[in-house]
Coordinates of C-alpha atoms in Angstrom, one line a residue:
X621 CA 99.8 174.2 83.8
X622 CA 101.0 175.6 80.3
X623 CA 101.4 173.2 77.2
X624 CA 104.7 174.0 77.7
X625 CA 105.0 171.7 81.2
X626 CA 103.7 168.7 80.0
X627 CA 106.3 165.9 79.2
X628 CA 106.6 165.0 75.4
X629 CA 108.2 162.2 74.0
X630 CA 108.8 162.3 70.1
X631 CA 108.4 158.6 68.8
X632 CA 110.6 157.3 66.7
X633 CA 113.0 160.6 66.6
X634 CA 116.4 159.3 65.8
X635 CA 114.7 156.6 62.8
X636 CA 112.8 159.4 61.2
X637 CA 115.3 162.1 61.0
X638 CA 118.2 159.4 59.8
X639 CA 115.8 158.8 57.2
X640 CA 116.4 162.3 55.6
X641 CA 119.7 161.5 54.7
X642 CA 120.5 165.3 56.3
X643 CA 122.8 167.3 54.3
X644 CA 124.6 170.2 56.0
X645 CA 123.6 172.6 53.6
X646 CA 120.1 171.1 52.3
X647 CA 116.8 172.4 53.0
X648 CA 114.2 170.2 54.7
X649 CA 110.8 171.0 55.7
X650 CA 109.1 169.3 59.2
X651 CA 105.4 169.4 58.6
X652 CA 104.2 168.7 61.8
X653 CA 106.6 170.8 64.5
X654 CA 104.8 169.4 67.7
X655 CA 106.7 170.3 70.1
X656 CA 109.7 170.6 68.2
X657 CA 111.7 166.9 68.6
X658 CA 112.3 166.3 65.4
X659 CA 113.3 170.3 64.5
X660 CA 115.7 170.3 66.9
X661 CA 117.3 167.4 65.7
X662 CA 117.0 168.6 62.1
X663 CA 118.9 171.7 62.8
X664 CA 121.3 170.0 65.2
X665 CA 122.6 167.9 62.0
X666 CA 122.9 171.3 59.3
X667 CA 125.5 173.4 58.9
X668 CA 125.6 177.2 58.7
X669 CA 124.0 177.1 55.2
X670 CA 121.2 174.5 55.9
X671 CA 117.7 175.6 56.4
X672 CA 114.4 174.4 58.4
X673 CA 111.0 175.1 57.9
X674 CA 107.9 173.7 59.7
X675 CA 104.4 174.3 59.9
X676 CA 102.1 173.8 62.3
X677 CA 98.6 175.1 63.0
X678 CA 98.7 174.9 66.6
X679 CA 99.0 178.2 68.4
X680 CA 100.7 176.5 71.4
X681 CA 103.3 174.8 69.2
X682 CA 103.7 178.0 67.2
X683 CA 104.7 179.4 70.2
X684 CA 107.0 176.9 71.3
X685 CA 108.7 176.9 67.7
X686 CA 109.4 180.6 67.9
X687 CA 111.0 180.5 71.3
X688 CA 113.7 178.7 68.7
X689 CA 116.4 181.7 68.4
X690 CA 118.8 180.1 65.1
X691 CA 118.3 181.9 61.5
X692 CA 118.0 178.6 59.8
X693 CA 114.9 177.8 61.3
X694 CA 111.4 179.4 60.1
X695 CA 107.8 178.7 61.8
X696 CA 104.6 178.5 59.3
X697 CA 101.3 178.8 61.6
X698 CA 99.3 177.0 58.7
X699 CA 97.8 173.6 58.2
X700 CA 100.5 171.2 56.1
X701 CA 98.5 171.6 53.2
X702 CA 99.4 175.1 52.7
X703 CA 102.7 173.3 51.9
X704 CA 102.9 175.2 48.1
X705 CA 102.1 178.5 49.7
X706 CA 104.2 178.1 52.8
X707 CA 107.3 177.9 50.6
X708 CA 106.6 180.1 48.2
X709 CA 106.2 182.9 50.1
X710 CA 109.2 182.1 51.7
X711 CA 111.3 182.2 48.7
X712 CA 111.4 178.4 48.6
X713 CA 111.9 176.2 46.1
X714 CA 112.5 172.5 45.8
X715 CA 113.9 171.0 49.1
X716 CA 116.3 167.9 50.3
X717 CA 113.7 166.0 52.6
X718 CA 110.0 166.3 54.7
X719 CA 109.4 164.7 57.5
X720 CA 105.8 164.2 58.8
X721 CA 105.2 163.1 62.2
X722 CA 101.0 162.9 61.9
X723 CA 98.0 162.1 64.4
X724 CA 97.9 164.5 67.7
X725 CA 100.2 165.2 70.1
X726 CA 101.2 164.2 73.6
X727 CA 100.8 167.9 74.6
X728 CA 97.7 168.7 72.8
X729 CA 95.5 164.9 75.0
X730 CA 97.3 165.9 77.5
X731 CA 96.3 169.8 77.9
X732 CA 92.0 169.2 79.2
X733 CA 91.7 172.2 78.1
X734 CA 92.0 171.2 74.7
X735 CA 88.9 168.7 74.9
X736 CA 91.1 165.8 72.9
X737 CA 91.1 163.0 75.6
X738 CA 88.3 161.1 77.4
X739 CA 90.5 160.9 80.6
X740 CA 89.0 164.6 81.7
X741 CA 86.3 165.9 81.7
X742 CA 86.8 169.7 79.8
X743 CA 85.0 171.7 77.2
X744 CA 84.5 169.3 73.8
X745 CA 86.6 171.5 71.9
X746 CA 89.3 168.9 69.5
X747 CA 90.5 171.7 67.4
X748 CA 94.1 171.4 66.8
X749 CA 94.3 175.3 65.3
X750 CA 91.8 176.8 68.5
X751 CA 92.1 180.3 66.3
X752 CA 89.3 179.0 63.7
X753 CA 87.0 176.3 62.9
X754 CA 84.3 174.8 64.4
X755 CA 84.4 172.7 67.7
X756 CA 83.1 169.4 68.3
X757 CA 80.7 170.7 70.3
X758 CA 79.6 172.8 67.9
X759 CA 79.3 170.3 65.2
X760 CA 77.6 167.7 67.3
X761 CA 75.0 170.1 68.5
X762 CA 74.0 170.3 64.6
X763 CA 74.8 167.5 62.4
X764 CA 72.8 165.2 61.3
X765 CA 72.5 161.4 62.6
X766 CA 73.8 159.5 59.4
X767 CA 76.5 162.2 58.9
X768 CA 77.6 161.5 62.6
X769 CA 77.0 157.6 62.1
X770 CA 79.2 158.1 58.8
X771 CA 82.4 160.4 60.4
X772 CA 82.4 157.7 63.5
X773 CA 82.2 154.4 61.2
X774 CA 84.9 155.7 58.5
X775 CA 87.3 157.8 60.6
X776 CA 86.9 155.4 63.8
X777 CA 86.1 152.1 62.5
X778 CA 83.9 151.9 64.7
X779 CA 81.1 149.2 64.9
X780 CA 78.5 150.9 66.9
X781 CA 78.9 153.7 65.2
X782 CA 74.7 153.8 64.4
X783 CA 74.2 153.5 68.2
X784 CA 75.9 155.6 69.1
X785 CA 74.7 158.4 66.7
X786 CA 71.7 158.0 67.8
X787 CA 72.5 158.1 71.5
X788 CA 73.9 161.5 70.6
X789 CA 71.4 162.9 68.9
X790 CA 68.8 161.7 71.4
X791 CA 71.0 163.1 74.4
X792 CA 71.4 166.4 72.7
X793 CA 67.4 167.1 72.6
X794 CA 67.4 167.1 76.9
X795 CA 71.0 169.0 76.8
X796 CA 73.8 169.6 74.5
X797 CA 76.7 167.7 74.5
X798 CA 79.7 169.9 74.9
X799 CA 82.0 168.3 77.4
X800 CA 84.4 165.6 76.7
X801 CA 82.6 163.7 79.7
X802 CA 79.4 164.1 78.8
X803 CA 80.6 162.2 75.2
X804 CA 82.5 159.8 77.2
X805 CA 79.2 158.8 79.2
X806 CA 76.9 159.0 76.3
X807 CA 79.3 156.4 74.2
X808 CA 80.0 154.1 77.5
X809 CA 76.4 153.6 77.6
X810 CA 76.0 153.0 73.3
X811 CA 78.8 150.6 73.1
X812 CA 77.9 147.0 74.3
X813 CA 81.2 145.5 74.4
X814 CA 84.6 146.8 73.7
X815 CA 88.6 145.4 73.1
X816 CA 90.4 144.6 77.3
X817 CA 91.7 147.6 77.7
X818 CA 90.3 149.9 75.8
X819 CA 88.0 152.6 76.5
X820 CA 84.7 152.5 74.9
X821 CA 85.0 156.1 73.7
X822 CA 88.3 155.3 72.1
X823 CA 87.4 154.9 68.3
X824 CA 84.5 157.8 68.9
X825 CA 87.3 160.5 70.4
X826 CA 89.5 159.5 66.9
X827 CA 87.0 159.7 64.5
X828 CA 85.2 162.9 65.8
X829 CA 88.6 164.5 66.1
X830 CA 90.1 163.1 62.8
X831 CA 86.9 164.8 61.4
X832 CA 87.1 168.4 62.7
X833 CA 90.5 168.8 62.2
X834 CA 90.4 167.3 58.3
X835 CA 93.0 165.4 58.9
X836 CA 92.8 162.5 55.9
X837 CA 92.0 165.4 53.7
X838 CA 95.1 167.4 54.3
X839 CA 97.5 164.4 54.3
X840 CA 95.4 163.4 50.7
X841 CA 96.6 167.2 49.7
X842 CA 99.7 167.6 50.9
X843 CA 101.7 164.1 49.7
X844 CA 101.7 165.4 46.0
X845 CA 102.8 168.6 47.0
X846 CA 105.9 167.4 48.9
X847 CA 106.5 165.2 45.8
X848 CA 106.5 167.9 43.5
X849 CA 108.8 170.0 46.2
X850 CA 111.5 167.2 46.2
X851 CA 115.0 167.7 44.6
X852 CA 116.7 164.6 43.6
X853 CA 117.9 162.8 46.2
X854 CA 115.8 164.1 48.7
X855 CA 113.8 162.3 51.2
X856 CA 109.9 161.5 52.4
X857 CA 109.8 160.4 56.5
X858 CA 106.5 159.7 57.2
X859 CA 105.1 158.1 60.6
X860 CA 101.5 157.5 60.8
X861 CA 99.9 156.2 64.3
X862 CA 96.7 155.0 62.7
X863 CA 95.8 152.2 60.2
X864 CA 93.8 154.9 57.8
X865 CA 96.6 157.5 57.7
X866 CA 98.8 154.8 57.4
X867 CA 96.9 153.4 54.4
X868 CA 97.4 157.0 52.5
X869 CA 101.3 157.1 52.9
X870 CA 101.4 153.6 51.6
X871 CA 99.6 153.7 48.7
X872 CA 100.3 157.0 47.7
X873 CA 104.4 155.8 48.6
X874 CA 104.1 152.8 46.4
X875 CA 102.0 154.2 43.6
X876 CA 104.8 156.5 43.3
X877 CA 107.4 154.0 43.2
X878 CA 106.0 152.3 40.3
X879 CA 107.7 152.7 37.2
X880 CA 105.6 153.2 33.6
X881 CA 103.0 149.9 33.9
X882 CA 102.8 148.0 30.4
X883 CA 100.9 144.8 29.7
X884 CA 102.7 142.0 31.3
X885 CA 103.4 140.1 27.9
X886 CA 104.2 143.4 26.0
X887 CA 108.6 142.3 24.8
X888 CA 109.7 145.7 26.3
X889 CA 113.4 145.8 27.4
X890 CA 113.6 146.5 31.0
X891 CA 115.9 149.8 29.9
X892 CA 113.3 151.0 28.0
X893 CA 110.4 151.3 31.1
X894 CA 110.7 154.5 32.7
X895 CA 112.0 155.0 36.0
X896 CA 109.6 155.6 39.0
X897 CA 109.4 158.9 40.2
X898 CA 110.3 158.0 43.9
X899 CA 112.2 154.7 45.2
X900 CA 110.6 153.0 48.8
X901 CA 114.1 153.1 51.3
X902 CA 113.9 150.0 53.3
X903 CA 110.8 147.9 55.3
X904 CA 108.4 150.1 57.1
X905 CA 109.7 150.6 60.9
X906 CA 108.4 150.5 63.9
X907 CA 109.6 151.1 67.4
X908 CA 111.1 148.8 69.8
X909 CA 109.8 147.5 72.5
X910 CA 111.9 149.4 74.8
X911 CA 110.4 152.6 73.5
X912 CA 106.9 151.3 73.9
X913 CA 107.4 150.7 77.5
X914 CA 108.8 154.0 77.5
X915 CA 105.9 155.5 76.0
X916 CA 103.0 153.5 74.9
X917 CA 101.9 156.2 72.4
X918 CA 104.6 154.2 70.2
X919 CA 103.0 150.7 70.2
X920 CA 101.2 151.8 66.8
X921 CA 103.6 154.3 65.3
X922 CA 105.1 153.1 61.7
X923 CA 107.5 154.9 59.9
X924 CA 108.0 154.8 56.1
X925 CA 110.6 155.9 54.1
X926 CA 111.5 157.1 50.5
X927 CA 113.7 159.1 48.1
X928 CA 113.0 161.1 44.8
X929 CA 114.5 160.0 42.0
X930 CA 115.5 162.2 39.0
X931 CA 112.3 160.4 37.0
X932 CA 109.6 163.4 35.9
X933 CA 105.7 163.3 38.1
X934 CA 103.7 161.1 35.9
X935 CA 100.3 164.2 35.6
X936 CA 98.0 164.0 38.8
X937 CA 100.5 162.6 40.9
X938 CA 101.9 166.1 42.1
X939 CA 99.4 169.4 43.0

């Protein structure tokens, strides 16, 4: 079974792309193509002078992007923090919205082959770009104990995190670890007690994959670059399916939506504070209940919104 055949529902499609605001003739850039929802809806809203560019690393969805026959659209096989050089090369220069729809993909947990999901039992692979990089196999088979303790307690929150570093480390000395069941076993067996429903090898599967695929990293690198990319007017979409990606789009949302700070008791006329550089759009959403019976993925999705105003970057808040 190809990528291709497994079903694929975008999560909050219609919310995110109504935040953009589309233009007919603007030019907006989806980060994360996927399996193309939220292109598709893009370009179903431009007119003939409108343009769409995404990025993706993912060969599969790379793939599946260019099987997308309209002269508006343009694929970038490149991680989202190649977002400066993406655009440039493609004549680009500032743009009327970004979307970014982050975390992994339907197709990509669902796909064994991929090695993303505890539910099979398939090579431990977790790269979302399989052309480069090292695999989780390949990185557990070397690292060291506390660097493994450290990528499991940060990126999964997890609290056995020491356990079960050393139960990996231990297990790899008979044979190494490079299935997804083998993992699976190894952290059943480390983790004393775990949420109802949950898998024991939830948090491990997250963190080991947010790791290999630098995910907080590029998201860090890529929010200042959008900034500096956005005309006036133009919008951020951001959903984040995580508490710790989530926590980045905030911050770095509401840092930038902060006008020039002043002592509190400093008599400055409101007129005279400079305007923030981008303006939050609403209360964070998240989807309703008949979409998370629909497709559970979407019980943890938030979406936040926000435009550019005409206010200059304050220095080290765009790259």
């Amino acid at each position: 079974m190809s990528a291709a055949d497994f079903l694929h529902r975008t999560v909050l499609l219609t919310e995110a792309v109504d935040g953009l605001a589309i233009k007919p003739d603007g030019c907006y850039v989806d980060c994360t193509y996927g399996r193309g929802g939220h292109s598709r809806l893009i370009l179903s809203r431009l007119g003939p002078a409108g343009r769409l560019i995404a990025f993706d690393k993912d060969p599969q969805a790379v793939a599946n992007a260019r099987s997308i026959a309209d002269p508006r659209f343009s694929i970038v096989h490149e991680p989202y923090a190649a977002f400066h050089r993406g655009l440039d090369e493609l004549g680009v220069g500032l743009v009327d919205g970004v979307l970014m729809d982050l975390g992994v993909s339907s197709p990509q947990i669902d796909d064994a082959s991929r090695g993303f999901s505890f539910r099979f039992d398939a090579p431990l692979d977790m790269r979302m770009d399989t052309t480069r990089g090292q695999t989780a196999a390949e990185w557990l088979a070397t690292a060291e104990q506390a660097d493994i303790t450290e990528v499991i307690r940060d990126y999964g929150e997890e609290r056995f995190a020491k356990q079960i570093a050393g139960a990996l480390v231990a297990a790899r000395v008979e044979n190494p670890v490079v299935t997804t069941g083998q993992l699976s076993q190894i952290v059943a067996k480390a983790v004393r007690t775990r949420e109802p429903g949950q898998d024991p090898a939830t948090r491990t599967f997250q963190a080991i994959r947010i790791y290999i695929n630098r995910e907080l990293e590029e998201l860090s690198l890529t929010l200042p670059q959008a900034l500096g990319r956005l005309a006036a007017g133009g919008r951020f979409s951001v959903i984040a399916f995580h508490s710790l990606e989530d926590r980045i789009v905030k911050r770095f949302m509401q840092d930038a939506a902060k006008a020039d700070r002043l002592p509190s008791r400093l008599p400055v006329r409101a007129a005279d504070i400079g305007e923030a550089p981008l303006k939050l759009i609403g209360k964070p959403v998240r989807a309703s209940q008949t979409e998370v019976d629909e497709n559970p993925r979407a019980r943890s999705a938030i979406l936040r919104i926000a435009e550019r105003t005409g206010a200059p970057i304050p220095k080290g808040m765009s790259a």
